[in-house]
Every structure is written in C-alpha cells, then in structure tokens.
mmCIF file with all atom_site columns, C-alpha atoms in Angstrom:
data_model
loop_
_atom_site.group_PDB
_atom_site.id
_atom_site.type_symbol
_atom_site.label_atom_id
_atom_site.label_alt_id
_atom_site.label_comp_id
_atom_site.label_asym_id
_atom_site.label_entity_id
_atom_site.label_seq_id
_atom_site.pdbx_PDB_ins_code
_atom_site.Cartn_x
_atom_site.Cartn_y
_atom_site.Cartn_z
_atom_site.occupancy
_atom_site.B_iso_or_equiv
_atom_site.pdbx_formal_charge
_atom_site.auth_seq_id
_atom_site.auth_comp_id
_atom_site.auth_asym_id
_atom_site.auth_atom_id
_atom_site.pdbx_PDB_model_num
ATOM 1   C CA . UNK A 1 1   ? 1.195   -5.203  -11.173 1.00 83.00 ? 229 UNK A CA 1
ATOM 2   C CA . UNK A 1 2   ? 1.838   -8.994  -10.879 1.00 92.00 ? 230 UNK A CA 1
ATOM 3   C CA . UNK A 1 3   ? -0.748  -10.744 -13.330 1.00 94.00 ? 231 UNK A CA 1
ATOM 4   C CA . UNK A 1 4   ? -2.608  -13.921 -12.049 1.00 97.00 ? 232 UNK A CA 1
ATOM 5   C CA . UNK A 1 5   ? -6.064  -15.340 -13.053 1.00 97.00 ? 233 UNK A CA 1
ATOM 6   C CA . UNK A 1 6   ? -8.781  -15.863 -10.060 1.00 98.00 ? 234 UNK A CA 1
ATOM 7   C CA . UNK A 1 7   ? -8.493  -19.464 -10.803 1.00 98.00 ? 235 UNK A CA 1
ATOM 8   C CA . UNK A 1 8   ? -5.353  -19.501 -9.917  1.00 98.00 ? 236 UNK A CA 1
ATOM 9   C CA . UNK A 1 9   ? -5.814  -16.972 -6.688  1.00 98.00 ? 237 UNK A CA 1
ATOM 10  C CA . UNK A 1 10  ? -8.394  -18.820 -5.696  1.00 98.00 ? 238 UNK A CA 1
ATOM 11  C CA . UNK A 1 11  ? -6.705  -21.941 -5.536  1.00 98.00 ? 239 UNK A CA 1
ATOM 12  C CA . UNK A 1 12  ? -3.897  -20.435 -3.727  1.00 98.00 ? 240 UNK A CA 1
ATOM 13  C CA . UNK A 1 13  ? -6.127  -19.334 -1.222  1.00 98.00 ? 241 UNK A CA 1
ATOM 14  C CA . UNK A 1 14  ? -7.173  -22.712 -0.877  1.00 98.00 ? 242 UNK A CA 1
ATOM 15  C CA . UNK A 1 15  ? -3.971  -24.380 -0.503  1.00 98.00 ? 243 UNK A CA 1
ATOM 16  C CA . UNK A 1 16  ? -2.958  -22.063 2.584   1.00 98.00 ? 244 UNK A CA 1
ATOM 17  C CA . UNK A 1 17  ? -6.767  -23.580 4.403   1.00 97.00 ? 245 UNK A CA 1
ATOM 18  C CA . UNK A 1 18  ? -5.485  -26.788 3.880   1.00 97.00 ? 246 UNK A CA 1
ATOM 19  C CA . UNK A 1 19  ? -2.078  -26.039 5.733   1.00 95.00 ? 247 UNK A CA 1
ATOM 20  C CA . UNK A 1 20  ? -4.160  -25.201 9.165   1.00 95.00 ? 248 UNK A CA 1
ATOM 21  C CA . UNK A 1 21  ? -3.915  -28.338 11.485  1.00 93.00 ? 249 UNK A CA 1
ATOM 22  C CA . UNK A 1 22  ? -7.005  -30.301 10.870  1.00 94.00 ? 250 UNK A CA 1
ATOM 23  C CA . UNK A 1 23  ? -7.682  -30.063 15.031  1.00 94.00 ? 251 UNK A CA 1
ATOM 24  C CA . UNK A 1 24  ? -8.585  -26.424 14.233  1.00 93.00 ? 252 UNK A CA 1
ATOM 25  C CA . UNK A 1 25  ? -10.167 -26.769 11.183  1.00 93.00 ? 253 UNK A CA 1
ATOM 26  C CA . UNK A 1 26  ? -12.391 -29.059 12.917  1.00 94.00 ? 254 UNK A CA 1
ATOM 27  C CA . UNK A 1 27  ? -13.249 -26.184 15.432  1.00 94.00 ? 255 UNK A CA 1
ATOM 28  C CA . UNK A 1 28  ? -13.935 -23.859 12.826  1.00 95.00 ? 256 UNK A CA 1
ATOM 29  C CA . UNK A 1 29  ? -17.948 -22.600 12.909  1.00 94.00 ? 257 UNK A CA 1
ATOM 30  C CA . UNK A 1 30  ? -20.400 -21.064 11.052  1.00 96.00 ? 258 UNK A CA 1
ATOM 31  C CA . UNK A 1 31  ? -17.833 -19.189 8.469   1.00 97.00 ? 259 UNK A CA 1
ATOM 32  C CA . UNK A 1 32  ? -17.059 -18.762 5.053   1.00 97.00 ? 260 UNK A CA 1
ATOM 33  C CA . UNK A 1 33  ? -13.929 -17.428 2.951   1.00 98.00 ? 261 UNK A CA 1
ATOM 34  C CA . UNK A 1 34  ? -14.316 -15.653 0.006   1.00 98.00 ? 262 UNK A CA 1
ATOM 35  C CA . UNK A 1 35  ? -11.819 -14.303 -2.437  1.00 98.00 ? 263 UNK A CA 1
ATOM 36  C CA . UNK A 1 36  ? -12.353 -10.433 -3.868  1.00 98.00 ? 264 UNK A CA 1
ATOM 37  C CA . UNK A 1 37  ? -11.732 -8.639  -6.127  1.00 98.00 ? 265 UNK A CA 1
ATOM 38  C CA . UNK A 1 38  ? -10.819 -5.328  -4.311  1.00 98.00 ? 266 UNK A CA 1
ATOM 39  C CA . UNK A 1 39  ? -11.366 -4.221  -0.651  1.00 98.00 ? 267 UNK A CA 1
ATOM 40  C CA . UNK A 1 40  ? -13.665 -1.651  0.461   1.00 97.00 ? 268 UNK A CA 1
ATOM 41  C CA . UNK A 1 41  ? -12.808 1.741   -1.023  1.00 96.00 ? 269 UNK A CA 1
ATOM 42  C CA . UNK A 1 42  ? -11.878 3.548   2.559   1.00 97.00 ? 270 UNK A CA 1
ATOM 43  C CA . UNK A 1 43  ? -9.421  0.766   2.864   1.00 97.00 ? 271 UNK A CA 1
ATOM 44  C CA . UNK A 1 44  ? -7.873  0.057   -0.558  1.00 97.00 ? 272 UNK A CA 1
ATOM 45  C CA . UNK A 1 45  ? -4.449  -1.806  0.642   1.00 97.00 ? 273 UNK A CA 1
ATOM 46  C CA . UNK A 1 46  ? -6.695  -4.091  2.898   1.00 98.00 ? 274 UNK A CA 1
ATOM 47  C CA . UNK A 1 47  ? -5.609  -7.642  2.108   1.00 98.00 ? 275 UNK A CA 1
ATOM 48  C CA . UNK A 1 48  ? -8.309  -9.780  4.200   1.00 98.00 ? 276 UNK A CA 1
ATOM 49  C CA . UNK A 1 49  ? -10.770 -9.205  6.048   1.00 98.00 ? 277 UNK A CA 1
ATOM 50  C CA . UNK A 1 50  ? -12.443 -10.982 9.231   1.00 98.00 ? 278 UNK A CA 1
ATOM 51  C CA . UNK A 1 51  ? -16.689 -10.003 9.628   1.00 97.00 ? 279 UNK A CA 1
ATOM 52  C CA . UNK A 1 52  ? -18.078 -11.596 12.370  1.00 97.00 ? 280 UNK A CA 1
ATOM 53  C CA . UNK A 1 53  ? -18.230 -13.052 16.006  1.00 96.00 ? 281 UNK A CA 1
ATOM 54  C CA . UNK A 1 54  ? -15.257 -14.637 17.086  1.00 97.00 ? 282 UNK A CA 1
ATOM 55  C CA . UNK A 1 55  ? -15.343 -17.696 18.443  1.00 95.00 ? 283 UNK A CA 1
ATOM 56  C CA . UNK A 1 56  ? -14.208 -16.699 21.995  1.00 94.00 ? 284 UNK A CA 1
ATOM 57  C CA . UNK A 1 57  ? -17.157 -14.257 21.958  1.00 94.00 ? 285 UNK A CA 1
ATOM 58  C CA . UNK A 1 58  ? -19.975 -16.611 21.462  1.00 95.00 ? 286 UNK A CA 1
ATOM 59  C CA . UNK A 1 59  ? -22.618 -17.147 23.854  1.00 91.00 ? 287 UNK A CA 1
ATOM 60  C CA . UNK A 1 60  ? -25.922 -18.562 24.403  1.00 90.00 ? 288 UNK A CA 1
ATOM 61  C CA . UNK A 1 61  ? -27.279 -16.478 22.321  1.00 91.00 ? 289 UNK A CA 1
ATOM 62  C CA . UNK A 1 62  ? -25.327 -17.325 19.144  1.00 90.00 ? 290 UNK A CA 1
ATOM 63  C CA . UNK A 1 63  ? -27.905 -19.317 17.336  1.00 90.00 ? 291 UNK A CA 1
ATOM 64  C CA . UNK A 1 64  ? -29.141 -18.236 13.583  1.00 90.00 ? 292 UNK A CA 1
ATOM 65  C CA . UNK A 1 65  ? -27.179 -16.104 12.396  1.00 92.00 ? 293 UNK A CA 1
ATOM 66  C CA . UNK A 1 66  ? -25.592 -15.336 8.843   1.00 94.00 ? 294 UNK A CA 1
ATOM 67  C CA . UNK A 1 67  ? -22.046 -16.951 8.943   1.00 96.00 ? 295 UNK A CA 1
ATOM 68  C CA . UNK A 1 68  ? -18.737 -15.190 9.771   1.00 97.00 ? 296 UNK A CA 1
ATOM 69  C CA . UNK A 1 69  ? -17.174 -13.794 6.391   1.00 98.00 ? 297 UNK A CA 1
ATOM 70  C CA . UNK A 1 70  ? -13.416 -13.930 5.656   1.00 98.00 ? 298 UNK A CA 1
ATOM 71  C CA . UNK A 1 71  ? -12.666 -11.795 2.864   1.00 98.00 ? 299 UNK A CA 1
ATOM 72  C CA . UNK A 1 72  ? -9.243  -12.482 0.835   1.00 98.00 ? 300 UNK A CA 1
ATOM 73  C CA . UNK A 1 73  ? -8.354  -9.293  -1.673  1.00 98.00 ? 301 UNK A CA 1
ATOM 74  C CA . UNK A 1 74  ? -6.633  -10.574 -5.216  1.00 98.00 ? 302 UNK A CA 1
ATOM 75  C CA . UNK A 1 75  ? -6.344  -6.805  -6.363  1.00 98.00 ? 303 UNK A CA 1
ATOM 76  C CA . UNK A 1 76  ? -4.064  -5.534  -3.198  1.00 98.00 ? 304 UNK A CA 1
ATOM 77  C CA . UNK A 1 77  ? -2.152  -8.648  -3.095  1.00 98.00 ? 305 UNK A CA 1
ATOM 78  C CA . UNK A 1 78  ? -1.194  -8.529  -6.360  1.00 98.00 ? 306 UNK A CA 1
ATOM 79  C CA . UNK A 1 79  ? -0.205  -5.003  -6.460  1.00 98.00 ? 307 UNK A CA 1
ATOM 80  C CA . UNK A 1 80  ? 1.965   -5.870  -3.499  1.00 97.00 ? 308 UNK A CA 1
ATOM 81  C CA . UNK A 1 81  ? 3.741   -8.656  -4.571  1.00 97.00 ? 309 UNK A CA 1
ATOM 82  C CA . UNK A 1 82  ? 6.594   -8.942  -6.970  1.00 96.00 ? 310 UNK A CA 1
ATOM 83  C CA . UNK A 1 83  ? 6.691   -12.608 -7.406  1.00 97.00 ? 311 UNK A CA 1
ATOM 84  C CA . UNK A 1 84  ? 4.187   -15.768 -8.052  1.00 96.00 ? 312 UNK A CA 1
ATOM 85  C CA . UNK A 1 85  ? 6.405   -17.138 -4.906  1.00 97.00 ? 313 UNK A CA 1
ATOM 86  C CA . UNK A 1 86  ? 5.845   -13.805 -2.689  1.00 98.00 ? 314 UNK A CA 1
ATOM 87  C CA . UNK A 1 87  ? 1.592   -14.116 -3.564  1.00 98.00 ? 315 UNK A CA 1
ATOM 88  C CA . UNK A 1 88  ? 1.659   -17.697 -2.338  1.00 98.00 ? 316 UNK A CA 1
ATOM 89  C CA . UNK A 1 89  ? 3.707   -16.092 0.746   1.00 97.00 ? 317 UNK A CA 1
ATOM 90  C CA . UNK A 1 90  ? 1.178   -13.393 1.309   1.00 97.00 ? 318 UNK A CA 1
ATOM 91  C CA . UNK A 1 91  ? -1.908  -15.152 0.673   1.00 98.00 ? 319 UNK A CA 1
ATOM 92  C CA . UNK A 1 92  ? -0.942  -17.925 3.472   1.00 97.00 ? 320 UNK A CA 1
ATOM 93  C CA . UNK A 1 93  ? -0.184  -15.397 5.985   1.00 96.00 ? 321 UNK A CA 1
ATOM 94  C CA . UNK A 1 94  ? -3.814  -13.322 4.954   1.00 97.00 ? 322 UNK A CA 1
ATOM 95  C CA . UNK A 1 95  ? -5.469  -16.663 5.548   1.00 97.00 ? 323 UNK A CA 1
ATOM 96  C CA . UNK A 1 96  ? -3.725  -17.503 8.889   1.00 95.00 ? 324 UNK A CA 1
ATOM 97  C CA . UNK A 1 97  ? -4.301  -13.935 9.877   1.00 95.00 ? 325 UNK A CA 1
ATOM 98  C CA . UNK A 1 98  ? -8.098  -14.030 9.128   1.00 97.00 ? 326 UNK A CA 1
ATOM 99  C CA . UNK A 1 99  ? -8.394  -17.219 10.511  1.00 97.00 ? 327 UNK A CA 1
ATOM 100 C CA . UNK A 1 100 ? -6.942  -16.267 14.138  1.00 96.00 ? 328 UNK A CA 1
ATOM 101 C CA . UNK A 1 101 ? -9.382  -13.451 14.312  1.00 96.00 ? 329 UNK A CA 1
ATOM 102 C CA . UNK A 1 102 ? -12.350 -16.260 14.329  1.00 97.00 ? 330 UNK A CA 1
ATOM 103 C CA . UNK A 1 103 ? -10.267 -17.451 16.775  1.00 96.00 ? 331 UNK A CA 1
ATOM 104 C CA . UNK A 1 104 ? -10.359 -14.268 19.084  1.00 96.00 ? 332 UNK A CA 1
ATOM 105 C CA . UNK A 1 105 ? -7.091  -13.791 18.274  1.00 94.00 ? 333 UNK A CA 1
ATOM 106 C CA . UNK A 1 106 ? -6.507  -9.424  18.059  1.00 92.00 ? 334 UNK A CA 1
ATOM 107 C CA . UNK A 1 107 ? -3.705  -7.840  15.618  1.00 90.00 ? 335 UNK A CA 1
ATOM 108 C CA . UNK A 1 108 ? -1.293  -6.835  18.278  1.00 92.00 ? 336 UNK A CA 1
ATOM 109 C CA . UNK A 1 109 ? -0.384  -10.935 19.191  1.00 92.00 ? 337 UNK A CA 1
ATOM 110 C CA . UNK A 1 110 ? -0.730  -11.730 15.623  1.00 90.00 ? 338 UNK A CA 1
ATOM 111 C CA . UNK A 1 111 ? 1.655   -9.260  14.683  1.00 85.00 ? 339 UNK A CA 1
ATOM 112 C CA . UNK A 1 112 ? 3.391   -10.145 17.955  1.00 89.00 ? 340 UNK A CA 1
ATOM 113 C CA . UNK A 1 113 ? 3.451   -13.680 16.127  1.00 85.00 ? 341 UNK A CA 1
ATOM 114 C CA . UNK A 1 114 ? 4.739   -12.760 13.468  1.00 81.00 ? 342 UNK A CA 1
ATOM 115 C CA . UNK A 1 115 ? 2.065   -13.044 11.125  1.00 79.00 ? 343 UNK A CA 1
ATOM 116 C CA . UNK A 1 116 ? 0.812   -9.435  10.903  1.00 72.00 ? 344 UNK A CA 1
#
C-alpha cells in the first residue's frame, strides 16, 4: 500500500476543489467534504461518497436541514494507487465525481463522461 500522511491527502483533496470553475463553485449549497479514513464496511473499495439532496431535487421545502456530505476515502485510494502522481489522479476524479452528484448528475453520464 502507497504510504501518504492525511495532511498531505487532505490537501490533495483540496487542490482538486479548487480546479472546479469558480461559476459552479459559486452554485454549490449547503454541503461539506470530508476526507476518511475508510468507507463503510459493506462497501470497502468505495472511494467517495455523495449523502444528500441534489441540487436538481430541491424544492420548497428544502429549508433546515443538515448539509449534504461528500465523503473522500484515503484508505481505498491508497490501496489503489501505485504512485503519488496516480493518488493526485484519483482523488481529482473522486472529487469531480462527488461533486456532479450534488449536481444531479447519476453514474451512468458520469461514467459516460469519463469520470466514473
């Protein structure tokens, strides 16, 4: 397994928000991106992980609640990787990925995309 503090994940993670166009960014609501250690144990390849209401699926009714969660795995990503150059690959499609789901965006046109 590739060896890389959380630091230095972390900032990674980072560095691929700050490569979505600020005109999205700006669009961005109510959600949060964390970085973790491992995914959920039914699920232990998972790399990211979108919780939440898109935004194409608010309403009316969206008003107080908890924010969206974006979950970035270190442990998975790692394991996966054979390179410093292939995590910074990997993380910045996990974080595009993640972030098109608060878009509305589904896995089939992501991966249609090319960044499934």
């Amino acid at each position: 397994m590739l060896e890389m503090t959380r630091e230095v994940f972390e900032e990674l993670v980072s560095d691929a928000l700050d490569t979505i166009p600020p005109e999205l960014t700006r669009i961005m609501d109510n959600v949060a991106v964390f970085v973790e250690d491992e995914p959920p144990a039914d699920d232990p390849e998972l790399l990211g992980l979108y919780e939440g209401t898109p935004l194409t699926e608010r309403g009316e009714w969206y008003a107080g609640v908890l924010p969206d969660r974006i979950s970035i795995y270190m442990g998975p990503t790692l394991r996966m990787c054979e390179s410093p150059d292939d995590v910074v690959h990997e993380v910045a499609v996990t974080v595009v990925h993640e972030v098109a789901h608060h878009f509305g965006i589904d896995d089939e046109r992501l991966h249609e995309l090319g960044w499934g």
